[in-house]
PDB file of C-alpha atoms in Angstrom:
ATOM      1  CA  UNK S   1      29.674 -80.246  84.061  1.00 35.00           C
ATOM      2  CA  UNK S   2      31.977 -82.296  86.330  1.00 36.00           C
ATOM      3  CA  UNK S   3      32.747 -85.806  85.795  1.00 35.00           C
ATOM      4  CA  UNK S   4      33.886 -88.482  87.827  1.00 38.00           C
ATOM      5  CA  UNK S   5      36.307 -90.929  86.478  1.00 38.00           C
ATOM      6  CA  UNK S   6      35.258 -94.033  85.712  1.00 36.00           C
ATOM      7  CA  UNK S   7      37.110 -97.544  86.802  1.00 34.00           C
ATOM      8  CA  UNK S   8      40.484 -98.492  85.052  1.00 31.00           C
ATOM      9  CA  UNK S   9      40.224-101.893  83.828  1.00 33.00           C
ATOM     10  CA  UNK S  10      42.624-103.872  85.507  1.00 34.00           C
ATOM     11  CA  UNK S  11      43.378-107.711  86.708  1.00 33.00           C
ATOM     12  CA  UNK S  12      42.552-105.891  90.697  1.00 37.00           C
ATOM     13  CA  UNK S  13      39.648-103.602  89.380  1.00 36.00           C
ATOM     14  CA  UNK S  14      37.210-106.125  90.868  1.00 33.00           C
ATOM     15  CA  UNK S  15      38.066-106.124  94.167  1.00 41.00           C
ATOM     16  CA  UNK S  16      38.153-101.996  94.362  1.00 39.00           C
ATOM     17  CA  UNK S  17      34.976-100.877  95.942  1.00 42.00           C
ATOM     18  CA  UNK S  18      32.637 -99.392  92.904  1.00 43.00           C
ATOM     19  CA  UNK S  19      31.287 -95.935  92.999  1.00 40.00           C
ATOM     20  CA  UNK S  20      27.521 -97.054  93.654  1.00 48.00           C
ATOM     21  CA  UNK S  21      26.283-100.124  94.371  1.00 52.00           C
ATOM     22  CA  UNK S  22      28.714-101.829  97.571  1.00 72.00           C
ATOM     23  CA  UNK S  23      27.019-101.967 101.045  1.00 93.00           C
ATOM     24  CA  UNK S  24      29.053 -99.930 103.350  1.00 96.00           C
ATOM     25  CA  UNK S  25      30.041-103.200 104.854  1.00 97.00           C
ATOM     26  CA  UNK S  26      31.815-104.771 101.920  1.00 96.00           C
ATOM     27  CA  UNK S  27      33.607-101.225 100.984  1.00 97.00           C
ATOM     28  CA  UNK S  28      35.103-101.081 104.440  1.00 97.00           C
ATOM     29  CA  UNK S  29      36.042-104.826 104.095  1.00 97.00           C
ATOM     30  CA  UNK S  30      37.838-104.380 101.223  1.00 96.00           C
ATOM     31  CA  UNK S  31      39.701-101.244 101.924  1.00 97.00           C
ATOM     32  CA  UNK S  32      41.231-102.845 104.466  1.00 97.00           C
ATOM     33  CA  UNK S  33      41.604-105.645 102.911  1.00 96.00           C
ATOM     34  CA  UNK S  34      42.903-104.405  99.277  1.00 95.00           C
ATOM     35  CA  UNK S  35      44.182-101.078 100.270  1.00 95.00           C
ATOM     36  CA  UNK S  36      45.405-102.398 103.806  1.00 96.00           C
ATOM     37  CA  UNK S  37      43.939 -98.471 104.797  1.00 97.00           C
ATOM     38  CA  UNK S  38      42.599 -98.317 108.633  1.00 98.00           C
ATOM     39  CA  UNK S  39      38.957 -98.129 108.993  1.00 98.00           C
ATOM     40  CA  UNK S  40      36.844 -97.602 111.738  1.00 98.00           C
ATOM     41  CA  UNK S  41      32.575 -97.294 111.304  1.00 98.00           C
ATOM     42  CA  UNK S  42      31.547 -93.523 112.145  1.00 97.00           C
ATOM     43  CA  UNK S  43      27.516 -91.999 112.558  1.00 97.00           C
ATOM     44  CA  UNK S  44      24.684 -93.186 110.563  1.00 96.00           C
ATOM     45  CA  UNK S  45      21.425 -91.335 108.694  1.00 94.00           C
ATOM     46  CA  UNK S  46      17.991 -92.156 110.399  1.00 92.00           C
ATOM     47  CA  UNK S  47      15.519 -91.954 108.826  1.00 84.00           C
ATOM     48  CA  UNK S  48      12.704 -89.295 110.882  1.00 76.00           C
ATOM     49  CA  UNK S  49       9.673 -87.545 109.746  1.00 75.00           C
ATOM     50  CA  UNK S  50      10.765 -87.762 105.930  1.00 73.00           C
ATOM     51  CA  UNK S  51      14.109 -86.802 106.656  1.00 79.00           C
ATOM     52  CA  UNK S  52      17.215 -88.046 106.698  1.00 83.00           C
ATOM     53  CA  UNK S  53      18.865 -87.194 110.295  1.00 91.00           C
ATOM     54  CA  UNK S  54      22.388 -87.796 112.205  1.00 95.00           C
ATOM     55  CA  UNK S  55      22.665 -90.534 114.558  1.00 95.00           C
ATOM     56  CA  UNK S  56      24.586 -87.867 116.729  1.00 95.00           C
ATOM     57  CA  UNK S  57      21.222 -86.196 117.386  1.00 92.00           C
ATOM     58  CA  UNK S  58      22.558 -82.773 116.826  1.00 93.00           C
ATOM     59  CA  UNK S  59      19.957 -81.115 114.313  1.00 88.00           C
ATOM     60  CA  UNK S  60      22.210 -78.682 113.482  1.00 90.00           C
ATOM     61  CA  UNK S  61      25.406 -81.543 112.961  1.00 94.00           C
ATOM     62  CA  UNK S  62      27.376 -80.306 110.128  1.00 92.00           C
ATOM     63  CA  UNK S  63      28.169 -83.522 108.171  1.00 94.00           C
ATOM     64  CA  UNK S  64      25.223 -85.837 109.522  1.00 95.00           C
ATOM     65  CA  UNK S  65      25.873 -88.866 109.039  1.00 95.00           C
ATOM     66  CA  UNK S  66      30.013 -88.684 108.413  1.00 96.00           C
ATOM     67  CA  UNK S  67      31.749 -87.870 111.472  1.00 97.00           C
ATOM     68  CA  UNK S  68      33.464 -90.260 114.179  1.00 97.00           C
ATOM     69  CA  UNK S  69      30.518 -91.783 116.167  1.00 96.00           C
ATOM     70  CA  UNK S  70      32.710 -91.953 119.540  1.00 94.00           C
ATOM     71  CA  UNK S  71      35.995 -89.609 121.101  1.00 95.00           C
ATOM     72  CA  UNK S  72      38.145 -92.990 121.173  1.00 95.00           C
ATOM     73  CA  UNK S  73      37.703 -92.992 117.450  1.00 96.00           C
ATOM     74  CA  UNK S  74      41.312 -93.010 116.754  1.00 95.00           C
ATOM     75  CA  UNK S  75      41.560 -96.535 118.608  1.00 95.00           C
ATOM     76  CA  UNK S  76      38.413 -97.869 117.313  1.00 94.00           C
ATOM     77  CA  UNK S  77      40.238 -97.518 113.692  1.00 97.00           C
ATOM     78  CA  UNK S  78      41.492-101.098 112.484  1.00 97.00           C
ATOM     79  CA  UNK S  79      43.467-102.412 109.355  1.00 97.00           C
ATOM     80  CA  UNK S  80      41.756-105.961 110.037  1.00 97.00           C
ATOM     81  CA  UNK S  81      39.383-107.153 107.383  1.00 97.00           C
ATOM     82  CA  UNK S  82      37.719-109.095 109.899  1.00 97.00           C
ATOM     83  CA  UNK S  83      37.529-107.130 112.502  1.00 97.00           C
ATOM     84  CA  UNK S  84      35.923-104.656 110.000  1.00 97.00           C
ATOM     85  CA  UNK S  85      33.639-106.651 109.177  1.00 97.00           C
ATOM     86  CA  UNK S  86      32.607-107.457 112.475  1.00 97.00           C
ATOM     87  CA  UNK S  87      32.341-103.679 113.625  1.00 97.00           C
ATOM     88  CA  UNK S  88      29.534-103.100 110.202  1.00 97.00           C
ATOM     89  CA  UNK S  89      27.871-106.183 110.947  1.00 96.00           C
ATOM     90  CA  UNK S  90      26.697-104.502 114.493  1.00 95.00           C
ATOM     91  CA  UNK S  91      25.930-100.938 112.718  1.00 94.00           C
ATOM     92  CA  UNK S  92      25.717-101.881 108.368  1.00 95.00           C
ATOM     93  CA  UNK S  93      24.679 -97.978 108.060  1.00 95.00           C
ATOM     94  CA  UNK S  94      27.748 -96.921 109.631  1.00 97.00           C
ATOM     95  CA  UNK S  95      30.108 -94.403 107.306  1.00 97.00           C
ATOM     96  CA  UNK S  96      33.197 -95.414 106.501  1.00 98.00           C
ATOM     97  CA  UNK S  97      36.352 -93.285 107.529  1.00 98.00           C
ATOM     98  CA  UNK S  98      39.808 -93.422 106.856  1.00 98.00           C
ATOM     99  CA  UNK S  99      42.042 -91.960 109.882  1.00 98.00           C
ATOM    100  CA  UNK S 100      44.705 -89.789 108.659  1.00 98.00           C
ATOM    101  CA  UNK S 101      48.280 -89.853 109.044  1.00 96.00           C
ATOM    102  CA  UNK S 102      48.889 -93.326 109.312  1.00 96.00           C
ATOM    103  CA  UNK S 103      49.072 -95.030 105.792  1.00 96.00           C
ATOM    104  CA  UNK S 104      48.624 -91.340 103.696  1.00 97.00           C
ATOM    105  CA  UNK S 105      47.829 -88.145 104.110  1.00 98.00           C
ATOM    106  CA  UNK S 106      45.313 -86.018 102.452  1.00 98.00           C
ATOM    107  CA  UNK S 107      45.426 -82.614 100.973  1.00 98.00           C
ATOM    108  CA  UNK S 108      41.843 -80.570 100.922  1.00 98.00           C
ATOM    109  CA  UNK S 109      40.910 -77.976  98.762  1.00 98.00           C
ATOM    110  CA  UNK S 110      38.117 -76.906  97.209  1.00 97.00           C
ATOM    111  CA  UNK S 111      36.625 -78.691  94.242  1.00 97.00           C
ATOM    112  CA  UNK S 112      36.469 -75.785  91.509  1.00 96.00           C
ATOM    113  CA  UNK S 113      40.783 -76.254  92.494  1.00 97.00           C
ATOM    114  CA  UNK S 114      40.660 -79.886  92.727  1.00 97.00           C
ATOM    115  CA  UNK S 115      39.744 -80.079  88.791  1.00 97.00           C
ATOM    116  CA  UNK S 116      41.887 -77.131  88.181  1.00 96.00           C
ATOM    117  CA  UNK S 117      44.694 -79.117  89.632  1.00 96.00           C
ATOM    118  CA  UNK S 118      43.959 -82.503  88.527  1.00 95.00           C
ATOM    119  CA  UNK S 119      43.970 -80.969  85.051  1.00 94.00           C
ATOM    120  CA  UNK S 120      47.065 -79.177  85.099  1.00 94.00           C
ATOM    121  CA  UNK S 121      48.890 -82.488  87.224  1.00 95.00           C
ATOM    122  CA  UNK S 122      47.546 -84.702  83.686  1.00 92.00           C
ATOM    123  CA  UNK S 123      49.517 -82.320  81.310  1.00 94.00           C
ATOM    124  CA  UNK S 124      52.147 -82.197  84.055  1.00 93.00           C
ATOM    125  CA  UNK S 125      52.534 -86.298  83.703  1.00 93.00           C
ATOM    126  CA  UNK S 126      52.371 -86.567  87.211  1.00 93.00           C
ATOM    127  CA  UNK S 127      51.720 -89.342  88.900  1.00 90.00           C
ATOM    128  CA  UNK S 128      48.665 -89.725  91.276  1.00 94.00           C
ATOM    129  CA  UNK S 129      47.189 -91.303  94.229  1.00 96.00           C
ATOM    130  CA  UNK S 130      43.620 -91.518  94.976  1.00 97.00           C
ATOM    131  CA  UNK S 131      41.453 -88.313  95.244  1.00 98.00           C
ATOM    132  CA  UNK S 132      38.020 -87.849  96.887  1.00 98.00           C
ATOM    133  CA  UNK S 133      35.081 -85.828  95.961  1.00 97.00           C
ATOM    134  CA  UNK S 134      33.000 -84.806  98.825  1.00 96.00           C
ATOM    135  CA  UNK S 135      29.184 -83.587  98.516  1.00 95.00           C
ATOM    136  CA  UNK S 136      30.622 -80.021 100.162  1.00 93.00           C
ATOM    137  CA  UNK S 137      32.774 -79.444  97.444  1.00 95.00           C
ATOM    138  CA  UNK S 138      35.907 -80.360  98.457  1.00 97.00           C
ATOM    139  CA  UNK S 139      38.523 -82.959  96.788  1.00 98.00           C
ATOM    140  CA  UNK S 140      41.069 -84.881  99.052  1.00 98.00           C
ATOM    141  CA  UNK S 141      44.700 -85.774  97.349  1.00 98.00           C
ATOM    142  CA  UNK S 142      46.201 -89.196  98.787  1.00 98.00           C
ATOM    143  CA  UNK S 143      50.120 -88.558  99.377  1.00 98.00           C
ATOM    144  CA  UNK S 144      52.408 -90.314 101.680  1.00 97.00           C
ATOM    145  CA  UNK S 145      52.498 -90.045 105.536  1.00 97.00           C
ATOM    146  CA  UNK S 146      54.523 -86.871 106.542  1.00 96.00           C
ATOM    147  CA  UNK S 147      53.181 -84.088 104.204  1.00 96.00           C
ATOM    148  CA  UNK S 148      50.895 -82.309 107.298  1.00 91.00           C
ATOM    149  CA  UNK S 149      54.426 -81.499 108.394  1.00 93.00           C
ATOM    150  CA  UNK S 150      56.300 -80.459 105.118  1.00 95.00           C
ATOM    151  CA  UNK S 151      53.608 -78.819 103.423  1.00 96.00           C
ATOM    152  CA  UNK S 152      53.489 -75.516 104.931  1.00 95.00           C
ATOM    153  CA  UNK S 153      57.115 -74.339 104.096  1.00 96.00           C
ATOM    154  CA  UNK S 154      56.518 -75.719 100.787  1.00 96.00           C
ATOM    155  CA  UNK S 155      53.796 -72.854 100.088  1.00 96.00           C
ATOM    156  CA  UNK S 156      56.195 -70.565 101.487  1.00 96.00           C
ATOM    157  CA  UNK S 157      59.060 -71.516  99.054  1.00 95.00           C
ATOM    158  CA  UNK S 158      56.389 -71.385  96.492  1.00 95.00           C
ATOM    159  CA  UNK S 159      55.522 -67.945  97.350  1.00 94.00           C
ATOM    160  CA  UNK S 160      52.407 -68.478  98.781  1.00 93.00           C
ATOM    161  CA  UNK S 161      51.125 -67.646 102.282  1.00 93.00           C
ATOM    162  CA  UNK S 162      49.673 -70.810 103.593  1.00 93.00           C
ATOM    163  CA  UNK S 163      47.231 -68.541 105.232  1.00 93.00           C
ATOM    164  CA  UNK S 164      46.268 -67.590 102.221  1.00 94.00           C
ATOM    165  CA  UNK S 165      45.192 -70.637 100.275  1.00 96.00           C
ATOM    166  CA  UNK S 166      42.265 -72.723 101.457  1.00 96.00           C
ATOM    167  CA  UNK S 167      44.177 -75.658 101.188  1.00 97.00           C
ATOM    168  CA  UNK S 168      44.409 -77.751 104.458  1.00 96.00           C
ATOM    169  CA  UNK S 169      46.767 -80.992 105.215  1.00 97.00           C
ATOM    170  CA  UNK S 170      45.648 -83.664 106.833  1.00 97.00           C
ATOM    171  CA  UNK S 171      47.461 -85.665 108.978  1.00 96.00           C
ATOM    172  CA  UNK S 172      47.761 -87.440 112.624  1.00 96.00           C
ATOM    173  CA  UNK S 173      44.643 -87.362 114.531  1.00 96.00           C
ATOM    174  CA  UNK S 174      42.189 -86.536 111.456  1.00 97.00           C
ATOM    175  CA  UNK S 175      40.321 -88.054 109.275  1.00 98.00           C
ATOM    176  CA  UNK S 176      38.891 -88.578 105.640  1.00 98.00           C
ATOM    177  CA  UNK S 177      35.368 -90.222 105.035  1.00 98.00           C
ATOM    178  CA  UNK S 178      35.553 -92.587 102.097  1.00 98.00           C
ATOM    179  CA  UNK S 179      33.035 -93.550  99.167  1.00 97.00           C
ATOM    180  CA  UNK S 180      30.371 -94.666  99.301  1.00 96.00           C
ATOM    181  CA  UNK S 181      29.739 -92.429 102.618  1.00 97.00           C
ATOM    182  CA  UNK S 182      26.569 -89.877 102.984  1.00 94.00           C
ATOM    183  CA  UNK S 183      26.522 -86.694 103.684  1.00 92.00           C
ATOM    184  CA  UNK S 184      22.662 -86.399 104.888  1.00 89.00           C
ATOM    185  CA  UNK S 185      20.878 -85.226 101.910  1.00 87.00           C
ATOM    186  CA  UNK S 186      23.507 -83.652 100.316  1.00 90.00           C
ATOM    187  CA  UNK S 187      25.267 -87.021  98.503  1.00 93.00           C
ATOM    188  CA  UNK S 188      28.030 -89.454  98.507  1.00 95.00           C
ATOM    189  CA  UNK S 189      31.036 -88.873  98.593  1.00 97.00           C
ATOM    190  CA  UNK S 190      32.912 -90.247  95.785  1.00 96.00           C
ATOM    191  CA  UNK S 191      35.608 -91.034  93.564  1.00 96.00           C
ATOM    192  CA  UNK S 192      37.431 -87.935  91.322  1.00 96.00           C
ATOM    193  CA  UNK S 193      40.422 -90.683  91.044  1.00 95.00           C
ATOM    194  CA  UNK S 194      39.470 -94.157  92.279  1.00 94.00           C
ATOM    195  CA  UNK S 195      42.166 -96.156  93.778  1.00 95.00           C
ATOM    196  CA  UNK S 196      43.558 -98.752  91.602  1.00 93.00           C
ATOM    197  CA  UNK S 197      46.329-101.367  91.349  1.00 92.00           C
ATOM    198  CA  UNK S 198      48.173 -98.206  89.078  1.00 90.00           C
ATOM    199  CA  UNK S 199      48.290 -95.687  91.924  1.00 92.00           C
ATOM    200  CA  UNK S 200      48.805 -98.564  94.901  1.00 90.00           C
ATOM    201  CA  UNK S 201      52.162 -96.451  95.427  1.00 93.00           C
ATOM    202  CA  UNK S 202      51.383 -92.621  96.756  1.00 96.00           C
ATOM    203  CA  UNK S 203      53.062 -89.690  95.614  1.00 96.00           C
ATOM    204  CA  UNK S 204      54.849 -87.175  97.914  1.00 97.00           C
ATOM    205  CA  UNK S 205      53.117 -83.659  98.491  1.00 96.00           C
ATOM    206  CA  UNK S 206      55.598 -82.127  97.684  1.00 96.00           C
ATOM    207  CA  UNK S 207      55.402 -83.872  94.121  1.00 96.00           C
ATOM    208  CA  UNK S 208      51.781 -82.184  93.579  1.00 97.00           C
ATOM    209  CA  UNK S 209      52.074 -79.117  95.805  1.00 97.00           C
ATOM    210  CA  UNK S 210      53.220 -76.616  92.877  1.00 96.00           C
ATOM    211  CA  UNK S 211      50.026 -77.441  91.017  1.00 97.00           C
ATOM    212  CA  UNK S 212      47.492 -77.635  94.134  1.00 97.00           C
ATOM    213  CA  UNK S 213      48.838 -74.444  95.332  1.00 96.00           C
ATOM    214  CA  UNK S 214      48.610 -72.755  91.941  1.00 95.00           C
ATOM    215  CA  UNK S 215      44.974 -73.730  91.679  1.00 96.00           C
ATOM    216  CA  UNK S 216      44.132 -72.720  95.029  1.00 96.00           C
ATOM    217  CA  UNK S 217      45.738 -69.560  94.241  1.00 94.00           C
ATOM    218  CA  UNK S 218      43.938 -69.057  91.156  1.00 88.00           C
ATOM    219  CA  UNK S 219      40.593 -69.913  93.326  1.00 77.00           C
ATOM    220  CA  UNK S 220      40.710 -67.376  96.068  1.00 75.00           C
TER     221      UNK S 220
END
């Protein structure tokens, strides 16, 4: 069984959006707020003969309900509390997501590599940034700005083809979808490391790399 860590108690824990329970609206508030992360509002689920359906209208969409509702999405994203506020008010059912390559990064692997990972980076000491857990089994490591750029010759020095790992960086001009986001019918996405006034300051890729690639390795 996997399990999802629970909130550190803190004198900011509050004012962290929980795992369950926040309207979409007052998560994206205070991520931009708290975090100071860029938000914009993406699709919605409607609700449509029992089922749960993207506001896209593609029956076949992929991640209903969790992708960038318009192309300009990238300009639509703001770091303004109010302004976020002001963009959920108009759609409350609107997922939240986090553009990329602005105020972090994200490195995406696959869950069963994610908790190998996160595992080996607690005996390691390491220190950690937030990390997602998506309802398609995949976790998403925080870092710094920069690593879509470093982390390919970092594989390499490690040994490792970075064809060869499914382990993807992103960066400028993509995008993470934050908790407490939907996935259709599949689930939320949620918190494997919840961000906290302890891991306000991100770590470099290249700090976690050795381990991520290691477990990715060990998952092909």
């Amino acid at each position: 069984m996997l399990f999802v860590e629970e909130t550190i108690a803190g004198p900011e824990t509050a004012l962290i959006p929980k795992q369950r329970g926040d309207s979409l609206l007052e998560a994206a508030v205070r991520y931009a707020e708290e975090r100071h992360w860029d938000v914009f509002p993406g699709t919605w689920l409607e609700a449509a003969d029992g089922m749960h359906r993207c506001s896209c209208g593609q029956p076949e969409c992929t991640v209903p309900g969790a992708h960038p509702a318009r192309d300009d999405w990238a300009t639509q994203a703001t770091g303004s509390a109010t302004v976020a506020r002001r963009l959920w008010s108009k759609q409350p059912s609107s997922s939240i997501l986090l553009p990329t390559g602005r105020t972090f990064d994200a490195v995406d692997v696959p869950e069963t590599a994610g908790f190998l990972a996160l595992a080996r980076m607690e005996r390691m000491e390491l220190t950690l940034g937030p990390v997602t857990l998506t309802p398609d089994r995949r976790m998403q490591f925080f870092v710094l700005p920069g690593a879509s750029a470093k982390v390919p010759d970092l594989v390499r020095k490690l040994g490792w083809s970075p064809a060869s790992l499914d382990l993807v960086t992103l960066g400028e001009g993509a995008y993470v979808a934050a908790p407490p986001t939907r996935y259709g019918s599949r689930g939320a996405v949620q918190w494997a490391r919840r961000p906290t006034p302890a891991n306000r300051w991100l770590p470099d890729a290249e700090e976690l790399i050795s381990p991520l690639a290691y477990a990715c390795g060990r998952d092909r």
